[in-house]
Amino acid sequence: MAIVLAVMATLALLAALHLISSPHSLPGLPLVAALAAATCGMAWLVAGRDAARDRAGKQALEGADARLAGLLDSAMDAIITVDSEQNVILYNKAAEKIFGWPTPEMLGQPLTRLIPPRHQAAHGGQLRRFGQTGTTSRRMGDGTVLYGLRASGEEFPLEASISQLDTAHGKLYTVILRDVTERVRAAEELSAFASAAHAIRESEKTRIARELHDELAQSLTAIKMDATWVREAMPRDAQALRAKLDDMLGLLDTTVAATRRIASDLRPLLLDDLGLVPAIEWLTHNFSQRHGVLCRLSLDEEVELGEPYATAVFRIVQESLVNVAKHAGASRVEVRIERTGAAVVLEVADDGAGFALEAPRKTSSLGLMGLRERARLLQGTVDIDTVPGRGTRIRVSIPVPETGDIT
């Protein structure tokens, strides 16, 4: 029986290690599989030691110990087991590499040696609560980044899964850890690049909008004034020429209006010259006039923000209204913006067609992706409440310093 258990534990861990090493395994599956295998191995060790009564059993146990140790040390993820007092009783080679502590210096030591001091108290409480749940295994952190502490004193981000096992000697907790320093660094660099790209794009839009408004629109206006003077100076009987000039003046009016509209769509000068509140008021009024949709605005007058927050809020409202115009088929839209403590909260709700969030991604979802990206760059959150046929409500919360700027 002992030999059968040993083979089962070995095969289970081999399968888990294969999943860890496979680049095609599902996200999170390697950790959970390895965790189950490591727990199986630890369960066998405890049961095996209690059941080893004769020489043959001891030899089988020693052989299984050696095989299990070899398999654990070949794992690419750190595998650490602690007892009910949270003292380390198993510590593999990957753990040595990740944390920098050799195995002899970690066995019997408290797990807190590997946890930053600022997280130690919370970790102890979380482990005790997990022990009371009866859950066999789960991922740690609930989506948040966890941190470990290397022997050098350096903190680093990690992913972790944990399992528990009741034995005759008390609870055992096995944790499988993965160093995600490079992944987090890459994500931070990508976020910084995206933020810089947004800033450059806004700067270019501002430059083009101002040139359209100050140069092209004014030049067209001057041409219109000259054409009007020529028309008035022409003889009354030159009807054909006067009609041609009338057409020219009408075309100039249309071109000037289009130039100003394009400039405002790129970036309304109100946002730079007068601030966020007048810009949002203009945006909602212009939306109603252009699309024939009633747009009600509830705006906290104290919501004035510095950059980059003012631009982000304006663009999020603008992109939300564009989505309404393109896809919702709504007759009414409500926009609400308020300052709540250390955050600015905005909502855009319509009575349009709505959609299914779980439906396959369509081209129309690109607007929502851009909206989420703008909020994410400022550590904001986006919540979407929608049901087909019952409209859509988008709620965005962005943390903002008291001064409203990034300093």
Short mmCIF file of C-alpha atoms in Angstrom, two decimals:
data_model
loop_
_atom_site.label_atom_id
_atom_site.label_comp_id
_atom_site.label_asym_id
_atom_site.label_seq_id
_atom_site.Cartn_x
_atom_site.Cartn_y
_atom_site.Cartn_z
CA MET A 1 0.00 0.00 0.00
CA ALA A 2 2.81 2.38 0.88
CA ILE A 3 4.44 1.76 -2.50
CA VAL A 4 1.15 2.45 -4.31
CA LEU A 5 0.75 5.71 -2.43
CA ALA A 6 4.32 6.67 -3.26
CA VAL A 7 3.78 6.03 -6.95
CA MET A 8 0.51 8.01 -6.90
CA ALA A 9 2.15 10.97 -5.21
CA THR A 10 5.10 10.86 -7.58
CA LEU A 11 2.88 10.69 -10.68
CA ALA A 12 0.69 13.52 -9.41
CA LEU A 13 3.68 15.76 -8.80
CA LEU A 14 5.23 14.84 -12.16
CA ALA A 15 1.99 15.93 -13.86
CA ALA A 16 1.98 19.17 -11.90
CA LEU A 17 5.61 19.88 -12.74
CA HIS A 18 4.85 19.26 -16.39
CA LEU A 19 2.09 21.89 -16.16
CA ILE A 20 4.45 24.35 -14.46
CA SER A 21 7.05 23.94 -17.19
CA SER A 22 4.56 23.99 -20.08
CA PRO A 23 4.19 27.41 -21.75
CA HIS A 24 0.73 26.40 -22.95
CA SER A 25 -0.83 25.72 -19.57
CA LEU A 26 -3.79 27.82 -18.51
CA PRO A 27 -3.14 30.89 -16.28
CA GLY A 28 -3.18 29.82 -12.63
CA LEU A 29 -3.44 26.11 -13.50
CA PRO A 30 0.29 25.36 -12.95
CA LEU A 31 0.17 26.79 -9.45
CA VAL A 32 -3.02 24.98 -8.47
CA ALA A 33 -1.86 21.67 -9.99
CA ALA A 34 1.55 21.88 -8.36
CA LEU A 35 -0.10 22.85 -5.10
CA ALA A 36 -2.35 19.79 -5.19
CA ALA A 37 0.61 17.57 -6.04
CA ALA A 38 2.80 19.02 -3.31
CA THR A 39 -0.02 18.58 -0.80
CA CYS A 40 -0.50 14.99 -1.98
CA GLY A 41 3.19 14.38 -1.47
CA MET A 42 3.16 15.88 2.01
CA ALA A 43 0.05 13.85 2.93
CA TRP A 44 1.78 10.69 1.82
CA LEU A 45 4.90 11.55 3.81
CA VAL A 46 2.93 12.07 7.01
CA ALA A 47 0.75 8.99 6.47
CA GLY A 48 3.76 7.00 5.33
CA ARG A 49 5.78 7.82 8.42
CA ASP A 50 2.87 6.83 10.67
CA ALA A 51 2.40 3.56 8.76
CA ALA A 52 6.08 2.57 8.39
CA ARG A 53 6.45 -0.35 10.76
CA ASP A 54 8.84 -2.70 9.04
CA ARG A 55 12.07 -2.53 7.14
CA ALA A 56 10.48 -2.87 3.70
CA GLY A 57 8.11 0.00 4.47
CA LYS A 58 11.00 2.16 5.68
CA GLN A 59 12.99 1.45 2.54
CA ALA A 60 10.01 2.33 0.34
CA LEU A 61 9.48 5.49 2.36
CA GLU A 62 13.13 6.51 2.06
CA GLY A 63 13.03 5.91 -1.69
CA ALA A 64 9.85 7.93 -2.02
CA ASP A 65 11.36 10.70 0.11
CA ALA A 66 14.31 10.88 -2.26
CA ARG A 67 12.11 10.90 -5.35
CA LEU A 68 9.78 13.52 -3.91
CA ALA A 69 12.71 15.72 -2.87
CA GLY A 70 14.15 15.44 -6.37
CA LEU A 71 10.85 16.36 -7.97
CA LEU A 72 10.28 19.30 -5.64
CA ASP A 73 13.77 20.61 -6.29
CA SER A 74 13.24 20.40 -10.06
CA ALA A 75 10.17 22.67 -9.85
CA MET A 76 10.57 26.17 -11.29
CA ASP A 77 8.30 27.70 -8.64
CA ALA A 78 9.14 28.06 -4.97
CA ILE A 79 7.38 25.42 -2.84
CA ILE A 80 7.32 26.03 0.91
CA THR A 81 5.48 24.07 3.60
CA VAL A 82 4.97 25.35 7.14
CA ASP A 83 3.50 23.71 10.23
CA SER A 84 0.66 25.01 12.38
CA GLU A 85 3.10 27.41 14.08
CA GLN A 86 4.06 28.77 10.64
CA ASN A 87 7.60 27.42 10.87
CA VAL A 88 9.19 26.19 7.64
CA ILE A 89 9.48 22.39 7.27
CA LEU A 90 9.93 22.16 3.48
CA TYR A 91 11.84 24.57 1.26
CA ASN A 92 12.84 23.65 -2.29
CA LYS A 93 15.67 24.80 -4.57
CA ALA A 94 13.50 27.34 -6.40
CA ALA A 95 12.70 28.94 -3.04
CA GLU A 96 16.44 29.20 -2.37
CA LYS A 97 16.92 30.96 -5.72
CA ILE A 98 13.98 33.33 -5.32
CA PHE A 99 14.49 34.34 -1.68
CA GLY A 100 18.27 33.95 -1.41
CA TRP A 101 18.18 31.90 1.81
CA PRO A 102 19.76 28.39 1.70
CA THR A 103 17.58 25.52 2.93
CA PRO A 104 19.57 24.81 6.15
CA GLU A 105 19.05 28.43 7.24
CA MET A 106 15.29 28.32 6.60
CA LEU A 107 14.17 24.97 8.02
CA GLY A 108 12.57 25.56 11.41
CA GLN A 109 12.48 29.33 10.85
CA PRO A 110 9.22 31.35 10.91
CA LEU A 111 7.67 32.10 7.54
CA THR A 112 7.65 35.80 8.44
CA ARG A 113 11.35 35.81 7.59
CA LEU A 114 10.25 35.85 3.94
CA ILE A 115 7.55 38.52 4.35
CA PRO A 116 8.11 42.32 4.45
CA PRO A 117 7.53 43.65 8.00
CA ARG A 118 4.64 45.86 6.84
CA HIS A 119 2.73 42.76 5.66
CA GLN A 120 3.56 40.30 8.44
CA ALA A 121 0.63 41.02 10.76
CA ALA A 122 -1.91 40.85 7.93
CA HIS A 123 -0.41 37.60 6.62
CA GLY A 124 -0.69 35.87 9.99
CA GLY A 125 -4.36 36.75 10.26
CA GLN A 126 -5.09 35.68 6.69
CA LEU A 127 -3.41 32.30 7.22
CA ARG A 128 -5.42 31.66 10.38
CA ARG A 129 -8.66 32.57 8.64
CA PHE A 130 -7.80 30.30 5.73
CA GLY A 131 -7.18 27.45 8.18
CA GLN A 132 -10.70 27.92 9.54
CA THR A 133 -12.43 27.87 6.14
CA GLY A 134 -11.94 24.18 5.42
CA THR A 135 -11.06 25.09 1.83
CA THR A 136 -8.41 22.75 0.48
CA SER A 137 -6.60 25.27 -1.72
CA ARG A 138 -6.96 28.70 -3.29
CA ARG A 139 -5.00 31.51 -4.85
CA MET A 140 -3.68 34.15 -2.47
CA GLY A 141 -4.13 37.89 -2.77
CA ASP A 142 -7.53 37.95 -4.53
CA GLY A 143 -6.01 39.60 -7.60
CA THR A 144 -3.78 42.04 -5.69
CA VAL A 145 -0.01 41.95 -5.90
CA LEU A 146 1.69 40.19 -2.99
CA TYR A 147 5.24 40.93 -1.88
CA GLY A 148 8.07 38.77 -0.61
CA LEU A 149 11.34 39.67 1.12
CA ARG A 150 14.70 38.45 -0.17
CA ALA A 151 17.68 37.73 2.06
CA SER A 152 19.20 40.99 0.74
CA GLY A 153 16.27 42.96 2.18
CA GLU A 154 14.78 43.64 -1.26
CA GLU A 155 11.01 43.42 -1.63
CA PHE A 156 9.62 41.83 -4.79
CA PRO A 157 6.16 41.07 -6.24
CA LEU A 158 4.91 37.50 -6.38
CA GLU A 159 1.94 35.27 -7.13
CA ALA A 160 0.98 32.57 -4.67
CA SER A 161 -1.40 29.68 -4.11
CA ILE A 162 -1.92 27.97 -0.77
CA SER A 163 -3.30 24.63 0.41
CA GLN A 164 -3.89 23.14 3.84
CA LEU A 165 -3.77 19.58 5.14
CA ASP A 166 -4.90 18.19 8.50
CA THR A 167 -2.50 15.59 9.89
CA ALA A 168 -2.05 13.76 13.16
CA HIS A 169 0.63 16.31 13.98
CA GLY A 170 -1.50 19.37 13.20
CA LYS A 171 -2.17 21.47 10.12
CA LEU A 172 0.32 21.80 7.30
CA TYR A 173 0.21 24.74 4.89
CA THR A 174 1.90 24.49 1.49
CA VAL A 175 2.50 27.64 -0.53
CA ILE A 176 3.67 27.76 -4.14
CA LEU A 177 5.20 31.10 -5.12
CA ARG A 178 6.21 32.65 -8.41
CA ASP A 179 8.43 35.73 -8.77
CA VAL A 180 6.61 38.14 -11.11
CA THR A 181 9.11 41.00 -10.91
CA GLU A 182 9.71 41.10 -14.66
CA ARG A 183 6.01 40.90 -15.47
CA VAL A 184 5.16 43.76 -13.10
CA ARG A 185 8.06 45.83 -14.42
CA ALA A 186 6.93 45.27 -18.01
CA ALA A 187 3.36 46.26 -17.10
CA GLU A 188 4.60 49.43 -15.40
CA GLU A 189 6.74 50.34 -18.40
CA LEU A 190 3.82 49.72 -20.76
CA SER A 191 1.57 51.89 -18.59
CA ALA A 192 4.16 54.68 -18.54
CA PHE A 193 4.50 54.45 -22.32
CA ALA A 194 0.73 54.58 -22.80
CA SER A 195 0.48 57.57 -20.48
CA ALA A 196 3.22 59.39 -22.37
CA ALA A 197 1.54 58.55 -25.69
CA HIS A 198 -1.76 59.97 -24.42
CA ALA A 199 0.00 63.15 -23.29
CA ILE A 200 1.75 63.56 -26.66
CA ARG A 201 -1.49 62.98 -28.54
CA GLU A 202 -3.35 65.54 -26.42
CA SER A 203 -0.54 68.05 -26.93
CA GLU A 204 -0.67 67.54 -30.69
CA LYS A 205 -4.46 67.85 -30.72
CA THR A 206 -4.18 71.09 -28.77
CA ARG A 207 -1.63 72.48 -31.22
CA ILE A 208 -3.67 71.55 -34.30
CA ALA A 209 -6.93 72.81 -32.76
CA ARG A 210 -5.38 76.16 -31.90
CA GLU A 211 -3.88 76.54 -35.38
CA LEU A 212 -7.22 75.70 -36.97
CA HIS A 213 -8.98 78.21 -34.75
CA ASP A 214 -6.41 81.00 -34.75
CA GLU A 215 -5.01 80.66 -38.27
CA LEU A 216 -7.34 78.90 -40.69
CA ALA A 217 -10.67 80.04 -39.23
CA GLN A 218 -9.51 83.65 -38.98
CA SER A 219 -8.12 83.60 -42.53
CA LEU A 220 -11.40 82.23 -43.83
CA THR A 221 -13.28 84.92 -41.92
CA ALA A 222 -11.06 87.59 -43.49
CA ILE A 223 -11.74 86.16 -46.96
CA LYS A 224 -15.46 86.28 -46.23
CA MET A 225 -15.23 89.93 -45.20
CA ASP A 226 -13.39 90.78 -48.44
CA ALA A 227 -15.91 88.85 -50.52
CA THR A 228 -18.75 90.69 -48.78
CA TRP A 229 -17.10 94.04 -49.57
CA VAL A 230 -16.69 93.07 -53.23
CA ARG A 231 -20.34 92.01 -53.40
CA GLU A 232 -21.53 95.32 -51.97
CA ALA A 233 -19.27 97.27 -54.35
CA MET A 234 -20.56 95.53 -57.47
CA PRO A 235 -23.09 97.24 -59.76
CA ARG A 236 -26.69 96.38 -59.07
CA ASP A 237 -27.15 94.99 -62.55
CA ALA A 238 -24.32 92.41 -62.21
CA GLN A 239 -26.76 89.77 -61.02
CA ALA A 240 -24.74 86.77 -62.21
CA LEU A 241 -21.62 87.91 -60.36
CA ARG A 242 -23.60 88.79 -57.24
CA ALA A 243 -25.19 85.31 -57.25
CA LYS A 244 -21.75 83.70 -57.58
CA LEU A 245 -20.46 85.74 -54.65
CA ASP A 246 -23.51 84.73 -52.61
CA ASP A 247 -22.63 81.08 -53.25
CA MET A 248 -19.02 81.80 -52.28
CA LEU A 249 -20.09 83.48 -49.04
CA GLY A 250 -22.33 80.52 -48.17
CA LEU A 251 -19.47 78.10 -48.79
CA LEU A 252 -17.17 80.22 -46.63
CA ASP A 253 -19.72 80.17 -43.80
CA THR A 254 -19.92 76.37 -44.02
CA THR A 255 -16.13 76.04 -44.13
CA VAL A 256 -15.60 78.32 -41.14
CA ALA A 257 -18.20 76.39 -39.12
CA ALA A 258 -16.62 73.06 -40.10
CA THR A 259 -13.16 74.32 -39.17
CA ARG A 260 -14.34 75.42 -35.74
CA ARG A 261 -16.19 72.13 -35.22
CA ILE A 262 -13.12 70.09 -36.15
CA ALA A 263 -10.96 72.21 -33.86
CA SER A 264 -13.40 71.74 -30.98
CA ASP A 265 -13.62 68.00 -31.57
CA LEU A 266 -9.85 67.76 -31.48
CA ARG A 267 -9.71 69.70 -28.22
CA PRO A 268 -12.08 72.47 -27.13
CA LEU A 269 -10.11 75.59 -26.30
CA LEU A 270 -12.61 76.11 -23.46
CA LEU A 271 -10.87 73.29 -21.60
CA ASP A 272 -7.55 75.11 -21.64
CA ASP A 273 -8.85 78.66 -21.38
CA LEU A 274 -11.76 78.36 -18.92
CA GLY A 275 -11.45 74.91 -17.33
CA LEU A 276 -13.31 71.61 -17.03
CA VAL A 277 -16.78 72.81 -15.97
CA PRO A 278 -17.40 75.13 -18.97
CA ALA A 279 -15.91 72.51 -21.31
CA ILE A 280 -18.27 69.79 -20.05
CA GLU A 281 -21.24 72.17 -20.29
CA TRP A 282 -20.30 72.96 -23.89
CA LEU A 283 -19.79 69.26 -24.67
CA THR A 284 -23.22 68.14 -23.44
CA HIS A 285 -25.00 71.11 -25.07
CA ASN A 286 -23.23 70.46 -28.37
CA PHE A 287 -24.10 66.75 -28.15
CA SER A 288 -27.81 67.55 -27.71
CA GLN A 289 -27.83 69.95 -30.64
CA ARG A 290 -25.87 67.70 -32.98
CA HIS A 291 -27.71 64.42 -32.29
CA GLY A 292 -31.14 65.55 -31.11
CA VAL A 293 -30.80 63.63 -27.84
CA LEU A 294 -31.86 65.21 -24.56
CA CYS A 295 -28.74 65.44 -22.37
CA ARG A 296 -29.14 66.37 -18.70
CA LEU A 297 -26.03 67.47 -16.82
CA SER A 298 -25.51 67.36 -13.06
CA LEU A 299 -22.16 68.94 -12.34
CA ASP A 300 -20.44 69.80 -9.09
CA GLU A 301 -19.07 73.33 -9.55
CA GLU A 302 -16.13 72.43 -7.29
CA VAL A 303 -14.99 69.64 -9.58
CA GLU A 304 -12.37 71.79 -11.35
CA LEU A 305 -9.23 69.70 -11.80
CA GLY A 306 -5.67 70.16 -12.94
CA GLU A 307 -3.91 68.07 -15.55
CA PRO A 308 -3.91 65.26 -16.47
CA TYR A 309 -7.19 64.71 -14.61
CA ALA A 310 -9.23 67.41 -16.36
CA THR A 311 -8.38 66.05 -19.79
CA ALA A 312 -9.06 62.46 -18.69
CA VAL A 313 -12.52 63.32 -17.31
CA PHE A 314 -13.40 65.37 -20.39
CA ARG A 315 -12.30 62.60 -22.76
CA ILE A 316 -14.14 59.89 -20.81
CA VAL A 317 -17.39 61.87 -20.99
CA GLN A 318 -16.75 62.64 -24.65
CA GLU A 319 -16.06 58.99 -25.55
CA SER A 320 -19.11 57.87 -23.57
CA LEU A 321 -21.35 60.28 -25.49
CA VAL A 322 -19.82 59.17 -28.80
CA ASN A 323 -20.71 55.57 -27.90
CA VAL A 324 -24.27 56.65 -27.09
CA ALA A 325 -24.60 58.44 -30.43
CA LYS A 326 -23.17 55.53 -32.44
CA HIS A 327 -24.65 52.48 -30.78
CA ALA A 328 -27.31 53.20 -28.14
CA GLY A 329 -30.19 54.70 -30.12
CA ALA A 330 -31.07 56.60 -26.94
CA SER A 331 -33.56 59.43 -26.51
CA ARG A 332 -32.14 60.68 -23.22
CA VAL A 333 -28.71 60.77 -21.56
CA GLU A 334 -27.79 61.82 -18.05
CA VAL A 335 -24.26 62.95 -17.16
CA ARG A 336 -23.25 63.37 -13.53
CA ILE A 337 -19.84 64.49 -12.24
CA GLU A 338 -18.98 65.06 -8.60
CA ARG A 339 -16.03 65.22 -6.26
CA THR A 340 -16.25 62.65 -3.44
CA GLY A 341 -13.41 62.88 -0.98
CA ALA A 342 -10.16 62.01 -2.72
CA ALA A 343 -11.82 60.94 -5.98
CA VAL A 344 -13.84 62.35 -8.84
CA VAL A 345 -16.81 60.20 -9.87
CA LEU A 346 -18.62 60.50 -13.18
CA GLU A 347 -21.61 58.62 -14.53
CA VAL A 348 -23.08 58.55 -18.01
CA ALA A 349 -26.46 56.79 -18.25
CA ASP A 350 -28.71 56.36 -21.30
CA ASP A 351 -32.09 54.79 -22.04
CA GLY A 352 -30.88 53.11 -25.23
CA ALA A 353 -30.47 49.58 -26.52
CA GLY A 354 -27.95 48.35 -23.95
CA PHE A 355 -25.84 45.27 -24.68
CA ALA A 356 -24.64 41.98 -23.21
CA LEU A 357 -21.31 42.38 -21.43
CA GLU A 358 -20.46 38.71 -21.94
CA ALA A 359 -21.10 38.86 -25.71
CA PRO A 360 -18.12 38.42 -28.09
CA ARG A 361 -16.12 41.60 -28.57
CA LYS A 362 -17.28 43.82 -31.41
CA THR A 363 -15.87 46.93 -33.04
CA SER A 364 -18.17 49.02 -30.83
CA SER A 365 -16.31 47.79 -27.77
CA LEU A 366 -13.18 49.68 -28.83
CA GLY A 367 -14.69 52.84 -27.35
CA LEU A 368 -15.13 51.10 -23.99
CA MET A 369 -11.58 49.78 -24.19
CA GLY A 370 -10.26 53.32 -24.69
CA LEU A 371 -12.39 54.54 -21.81
CA ARG A 372 -11.04 51.83 -19.50
CA GLU A 373 -7.49 52.57 -20.58
CA ARG A 374 -7.82 56.29 -19.76
CA ALA A 375 -9.15 55.45 -16.30
CA ARG A 376 -6.51 52.76 -15.69
CA LEU A 377 -3.65 55.14 -16.46
CA LEU A 378 -4.79 57.23 -13.48
CA GLN A 379 -5.47 54.20 -11.22
CA GLY A 380 -9.19 54.63 -11.78
CA THR A 381 -11.96 52.05 -12.01
CA VAL A 382 -14.76 51.57 -14.53
CA ASP A 383 -18.07 49.83 -13.78
CA ILE A 384 -20.58 49.14 -16.55
CA ASP A 385 -24.18 48.23 -15.78
CA THR A 386 -26.13 47.29 -18.88
CA VAL A 387 -28.94 44.98 -19.98
CA PRO A 388 -30.07 44.52 -23.60
CA GLY A 389 -33.07 46.76 -24.19
CA ARG A 390 -32.73 48.58 -20.86
CA GLY A 391 -29.95 51.09 -21.42
CA THR A 392 -26.41 51.44 -20.10
CA ARG A 393 -24.84 53.13 -17.10
CA ILE A 394 -21.08 53.76 -17.02
CA ARG A 395 -19.52 54.77 -13.71
CA VAL A 396 -15.89 55.89 -13.50
CA SER A 397 -14.02 56.71 -10.31
CA ILE A 398 -10.57 58.32 -10.47
CA PRO A 399 -8.48 59.07 -7.37
CA VAL A 400 -7.41 62.71 -7.43
CA PRO A 401 -4.95 64.54 -5.12
CA GLU A 402 -6.33 67.51 -3.23
CA THR A 403 -4.68 69.92 -5.67
CA GLY A 404 -6.08 68.04 -8.65
CA ASP A 405 -2.69 67.64 -10.34
CA ILE A 406 -0.13 64.86 -10.41
CA THR A 407 2.21 66.44 -7.91
#
